[in-house]
XYZ file of C-alpha atoms in Angstrom:
390
model
C 0.000 0.000 0.000
C 1.385 3.399 -0.994
C 1.444 6.315 1.402
C -0.551 9.344 0.233
C 0.900 12.847 0.090
C -0.622 16.258 -0.556
C 1.689 17.916 -3.087
C -0.331 21.079 -3.651
C -3.311 22.796 -2.047
C -5.071 26.093 -2.546
C -8.364 27.891 -2.339
C -10.289 30.861 -3.605
C -11.149 33.684 -1.287
C -14.154 32.750 0.854
C -16.933 35.338 1.029
C -19.547 36.937 -1.183
C -18.544 36.676 -4.848
C -21.456 37.958 -6.944
C -19.390 38.094 -10.128
C -18.170 34.484 -9.837
C -19.770 31.142 -10.665
C -19.116 27.732 -9.176
C -16.943 26.993 -12.210
C -14.804 30.132 -11.916
C -14.400 29.725 -8.165
C -13.240 26.146 -8.661
C -10.779 27.279 -11.324
C -9.313 29.788 -8.863
C -8.831 27.048 -6.266
C -7.444 24.598 -8.820
C -4.873 27.093 -10.080
C -3.881 28.012 -6.524
C -3.431 24.327 -5.664
C -1.567 23.170 -8.766
C 2.201 22.828 -8.293
C 4.253 24.699 -10.888
C 5.419 21.476 -12.520
C 2.028 19.731 -12.583
C 1.117 17.945 -15.797
C -2.712 17.831 -15.952
C -2.491 14.775 -18.193
C -1.071 12.830 -15.245
C -4.148 13.378 -13.034
C -5.838 9.978 -12.770
C -9.013 10.782 -10.868
C -10.967 13.586 -9.223
C -13.426 13.870 -6.352
C -15.426 17.068 -5.821
C -17.557 17.848 -2.784
C -20.636 20.033 -3.091
C -24.126 20.244 -1.652
C -25.417 22.187 -4.655
C -26.979 25.065 -2.709
C -29.585 26.826 -4.854
C -30.061 23.796 -7.074
C -27.409 24.701 -9.641
C -25.980 21.732 -11.527
C -26.740 19.124 -8.879
C -26.281 16.335 -11.392
C -22.720 16.088 -12.778
C -21.429 19.021 -10.764
C -18.057 17.301 -10.482
C -17.421 16.834 -14.202
C -18.759 20.340 -14.830
C -15.927 21.900 -12.836
C -13.139 19.481 -13.726
C -13.861 19.832 -17.446
C -13.841 23.601 -16.970
C -10.283 23.507 -15.612
C -9.083 21.270 -18.434
C -9.081 17.795 -16.889
C -10.622 16.323 -20.001
C -11.570 12.673 -19.710
C -10.514 12.366 -16.065
C -13.141 10.386 -14.129
C -14.747 12.656 -11.571
C -17.116 11.741 -8.757
C -19.292 14.241 -6.930
C -19.284 13.656 -3.159
C -22.172 14.918 -1.021
C -22.009 14.573 2.745
C -23.343 17.969 3.781
C -20.681 20.150 5.414
C -18.196 17.237 5.377
C -18.493 16.804 1.590
C -14.977 17.769 0.526
C -13.477 16.255 3.659
C -14.908 12.996 2.373
C -13.722 13.861 -1.153
C -10.198 14.125 0.243
C -10.659 10.775 1.989
C -11.720 9.209 -1.308
C -8.623 10.619 -2.994
C -6.391 9.198 -0.266
C -8.073 5.803 -0.578
C -7.615 5.822 -4.363
C -3.894 6.466 -3.951
C -3.342 4.056 -1.071
C -5.168 1.275 -2.908
C -2.903 1.651 -5.925
C -5.757 2.567 -8.280
C -4.337 6.050 -8.858
C -1.060 7.928 -8.494
C -2.298 11.514 -8.695
C -5.783 12.582 -7.644
C -7.537 15.932 -7.348
C -9.777 16.415 -4.304
C -11.775 19.593 -3.882
C -15.066 21.267 -3.190
C -17.113 24.283 -4.181
C -20.259 26.096 -3.099
C -22.097 29.288 -4.040
C -24.419 30.340 -1.238
C -24.816 34.120 -1.202
C -26.954 34.584 -4.318
C -30.043 32.903 -2.855
C -32.667 34.523 -0.648
C -32.517 34.005 3.091
C -35.488 31.637 2.946
C -33.982 29.623 0.099
C -30.633 29.397 1.875
C -32.316 28.150 5.043
C -33.986 25.452 2.967
C -30.734 24.293 1.393
C -28.957 24.318 4.725
C -31.836 22.473 6.321
C -31.653 19.496 3.983
C -28.431 18.495 5.733
C -30.437 17.866 8.875
C -33.106 15.270 9.479
C -35.717 16.239 6.899
C -39.024 14.879 8.169
C -38.842 15.682 11.880
C -36.386 18.600 11.994
C -36.416 20.678 8.812
C -40.085 20.226 7.927
C -41.000 20.960 11.536
C -39.295 24.348 11.169
C -36.019 23.663 12.948
C -32.995 25.583 11.663
C -29.366 24.600 12.124
C -28.911 27.535 14.477
C -31.771 26.068 16.481
C -30.247 22.574 16.500
C -26.834 23.798 17.638
C -28.502 26.109 20.175
C -30.054 23.000 21.738
C -26.594 21.453 21.901
C -25.146 24.622 23.407
C -27.889 24.903 26.008
C -27.480 21.255 26.983
C -23.697 21.632 27.249
C -23.780 24.812 29.335
C -26.307 23.245 31.701
C -24.661 19.827 31.988
C -21.221 21.207 32.779
C -22.234 24.502 34.398
C -20.118 26.257 31.763
C -20.358 29.985 31.091
C -21.641 31.247 27.739
C -18.511 33.408 27.738
C -16.591 30.308 26.576
C -18.549 30.413 23.316
C -17.589 34.058 22.925
C -13.934 33.260 23.614
C -14.025 30.801 20.697
C -15.529 33.471 18.453
C -12.994 36.131 19.456
C -10.059 33.743 18.934
C -11.215 32.676 15.497
C -11.864 36.239 14.403
C -8.352 37.173 15.546
C -6.967 34.385 13.354
C -9.262 35.224 10.454
C -8.066 38.818 10.541
C -4.625 37.420 9.628
C -6.013 35.389 6.719
C -6.401 37.267 3.416
C -8.771 34.544 2.140
C -11.189 34.857 5.082
C -14.801 35.918 4.655
C -14.901 37.820 7.964
C -11.386 39.235 8.107
C -11.891 41.423 11.151
C -11.439 41.030 14.877
C -14.163 40.956 17.490
C -13.872 41.013 21.258
C -15.377 38.612 23.734
C -17.711 41.410 24.771
C -18.759 41.985 21.145
C -19.764 38.343 20.924
C -21.495 38.373 24.310
C -23.645 41.407 23.565
C -24.496 40.711 19.912
C -28.062 39.994 18.836
C -29.330 36.563 19.832
C -29.875 34.237 16.874
C -31.052 31.175 18.818
C -30.563 31.328 22.571
C -27.851 30.973 23.833
C -26.127 31.605 20.469
C -25.543 35.184 19.389
C -24.643 36.414 15.922
C -20.908 36.128 16.602
C -21.315 32.506 17.655
C -22.506 31.613 14.126
C -20.500 31.180 10.929
C -21.416 33.051 7.742
C -22.808 31.534 4.552
C -20.037 31.860 1.990
C -19.068 31.343 -1.620
C -15.788 29.589 -2.272
C -13.779 26.639 -3.516
C -10.749 24.673 -2.338
C -8.624 21.927 -3.841
C -5.721 19.600 -3.060
C -3.615 17.242 -5.148
C -2.983 13.848 -3.551
C -0.085 11.734 -4.870
C 1.428 8.341 -4.260
C 4.884 8.183 -2.701
C 6.591 7.426 -6.017
C 4.968 10.441 -7.694
C 5.218 12.777 -4.693
C 9.014 12.746 -4.787
C 8.911 14.721 -8.039
C 7.218 17.689 -6.338
C 8.940 20.303 -4.166
C 6.374 20.315 -1.343
C 4.975 17.183 0.259
C 2.740 16.658 3.276
C 2.001 13.063 4.243
C -1.550 12.012 5.036
C -0.627 9.986 8.095
C -4.102 8.885 9.086
C -7.730 9.075 8.009
C -10.873 8.171 9.890
C -14.567 8.582 9.130
C -17.858 7.658 10.732
C -21.592 8.121 10.317
C -24.375 8.430 12.870
C -28.085 9.169 13.068
C -28.815 12.297 11.052
C -31.295 13.864 13.480
C -30.069 15.321 16.749
C -33.225 14.043 18.450
C -32.326 10.495 17.376
C -29.006 10.430 19.222
C -28.256 9.534 22.827
C -26.384 12.739 23.651
C -26.657 16.429 22.866
C -23.244 17.211 24.379
C -21.016 15.166 22.081
C -20.803 14.132 18.433
C -20.082 10.391 18.523
C -19.187 10.267 14.814
C -16.341 12.719 15.452
C -15.030 10.620 18.321
C -15.085 7.447 16.200
C -13.491 9.141 13.186
C -10.722 10.588 15.346
C -9.997 7.243 16.984
C -9.563 5.614 13.564
C -7.346 8.426 12.268
C -5.203 8.412 15.420
C -4.750 4.662 15.223
C -3.512 4.846 11.638
C -1.286 7.864 12.310
C 0.178 6.576 15.569
C -1.217 9.469 17.608
C -1.152 8.286 21.208
C -2.220 11.570 22.811
C -3.560 14.405 20.637
C -2.750 16.915 23.350
C 0.972 16.314 22.862
C 1.194 14.633 19.453
C -0.535 17.393 17.471
C 0.802 20.902 16.843
C -2.450 22.414 15.550
C -5.937 21.457 14.404
C -8.612 22.771 12.050
C -11.951 21.743 13.535
C -15.551 22.135 12.446
C -16.906 25.267 14.132
C -20.074 26.131 12.205
C -21.241 27.421 15.578
C -19.004 28.167 18.551
C -20.464 25.246 20.500
C -19.283 22.902 17.732
C -15.683 23.860 18.452
C -16.084 23.196 22.170
C -17.583 19.785 21.415
C -14.739 19.069 18.986
C -12.130 19.653 21.712
C -13.681 16.836 23.710
C -14.654 14.531 20.821
C -11.101 14.706 19.448
C -9.539 14.015 22.846
C -7.881 17.401 23.210
C -9.377 17.585 26.703
C -11.706 15.587 28.910
C -15.484 15.808 28.975
C -16.653 19.066 30.473
C -13.222 20.699 30.181
C -13.606 22.473 26.824
C -14.878 25.747 28.256
C -11.820 26.125 30.472
C -9.563 25.320 27.509
C -11.168 28.090 25.454
C -11.118 30.628 28.266
C -7.474 30.126 29.284
C -6.109 30.743 25.771
C -4.678 27.248 25.231
C -6.147 27.086 21.724
C -5.063 30.565 20.618
C -2.423 31.097 17.952
C 0.249 31.316 20.657
C -1.316 28.642 22.878
C -0.260 25.084 23.614
C -2.475 23.670 20.836
C -3.670 26.279 18.323
C -7.118 25.510 16.957
C -8.481 26.990 13.733
C -5.445 29.036 12.786
C -7.244 29.868 9.519
C -10.100 31.555 11.379
C -12.207 28.417 11.137
C -15.662 28.290 9.636
C -16.539 31.095 12.031
C -14.309 33.717 10.400
C -12.680 32.129 7.357
C -16.152 31.168 6.156
C -18.251 28.120 5.381
C -18.972 27.443 1.697
C -20.383 24.030 2.555
C -18.858 21.911 -0.195
C -15.457 23.599 0.044
C -14.966 23.620 3.805
C -13.221 20.279 4.341
C -10.788 20.829 1.481
C -10.205 24.349 2.800
C -9.117 22.877 6.128
C -6.585 20.717 4.264
C -5.289 23.861 2.544
C -4.582 25.439 5.930
C -2.846 22.281 7.144
C -0.730 22.154 3.987
C 0.194 25.827 4.351
C 1.142 25.456 8.015
C 3.246 22.339 7.414
C 5.066 23.869 4.423
C 5.667 27.240 6.096
C 3.426 29.387 3.909
C 0.692 30.485 6.328
C 1.834 34.111 6.452
C 0.897 36.030 9.586
C -0.705 32.885 11.017
C 2.404 30.744 10.608
C 3.261 28.570 13.601
C 6.850 27.780 14.611
C 7.910 24.592 12.805
C 4.727 22.532 13.168
C 5.197 18.847 12.410
C 1.732 17.337 12.715
C -1.774 18.746 12.304
C -5.364 17.635 12.066
C -8.457 18.510 10.021
C -11.956 17.613 11.236
C -15.225 18.033 9.329
C -18.780 17.336 10.441
C -21.823 16.829 8.231
C -24.999 18.445 9.530
C -25.245 18.221 13.301
C -23.208 15.013 13.421
C -24.619 12.582 10.881
C -21.133 12.219 9.384
C -17.595 13.134 10.372
C -14.145 12.764 8.864
C -10.702 13.357 10.385
C -7.320 13.575 8.664
C -3.904 13.702 10.346
C -1.124 15.344 8.326
C 2.645 15.208 8.812
C 5.361 17.503 7.541
C 8.138 16.111 5.354
C 10.905 14.656 7.500
C 8.760 13.798 10.520
C 9.362 10.300 11.868
C 7.178 7.974 9.857
C 6.775 10.468 7.022
């Protein structure tokens, strides 16, 4: 079995792009990801994640964008797993390489979300939740995650201020990211006093709806040596669960994330994520999702996430920086592009090209995507070139 390496990764700016289409956004990401010496004729396969918000080109969305960038005849599969779509697309690319079926694979994602009305956008977001008993009953995703937040704050007697600390941290990181949708800082007090969207979540506890695309090239070991930059995919894990929040046994954890992380850690040889990881990009569609991720990924024990957020341990200069890109909260959340966008940040950090967000010589990082409120999750562990085992 061949190891899999990311040899190039890039993204478009995330935000509102009224003059762009899903094809032009994907081209921007593809060109940003492509290494200088890439031969498109050597790409064996492609996987593209997208929900298809607004109904545009739901069928054959993958071939529509790969043909547009010139990958003529390359088999392309569209992957749809809600917000984890391109995280799963990356997993499929890794599996294709590790199985020996391909030597060079494109994994990416794209979404256009800002050209639909608020009501239409709520509909398209809602289909990633349980349709019959959640969406059609009027529940929004803000409402679902507000239930999780309320349950968490009550169960662990945690202050809402921890949610605001997550928001302030991610905005501080996003302000250092030129590709971020919300590239400005906010204070903890700003987040605390903002309008309530779904109690206890305020506006600053919620990610924006964004347009954007991201892409990564995954290569086998024999092919990767011909490229200047290489980041090894040390471990991958994925899991599914009941789609509806009401169907699950807990509101204060996402079991699919825990299972996906355990599988990825086992493959990557991560014994303790608190010491074996240098950074992580986690799914923070709402601030509570980041707190749950700390615990689901084993960064801290159950009920300890609020303290971790409040004491600065996950800040850019903390013991384990989380969401150095700004996360979904500030970098943005174009659903189909989010997981691949996390891989872009990991690639940039591990190859020393993260600009003002650059950490000091990171060796190992993680990306974690969640579909809906926890119906699917995928985790990747990445290692810099030269790390033991890489």
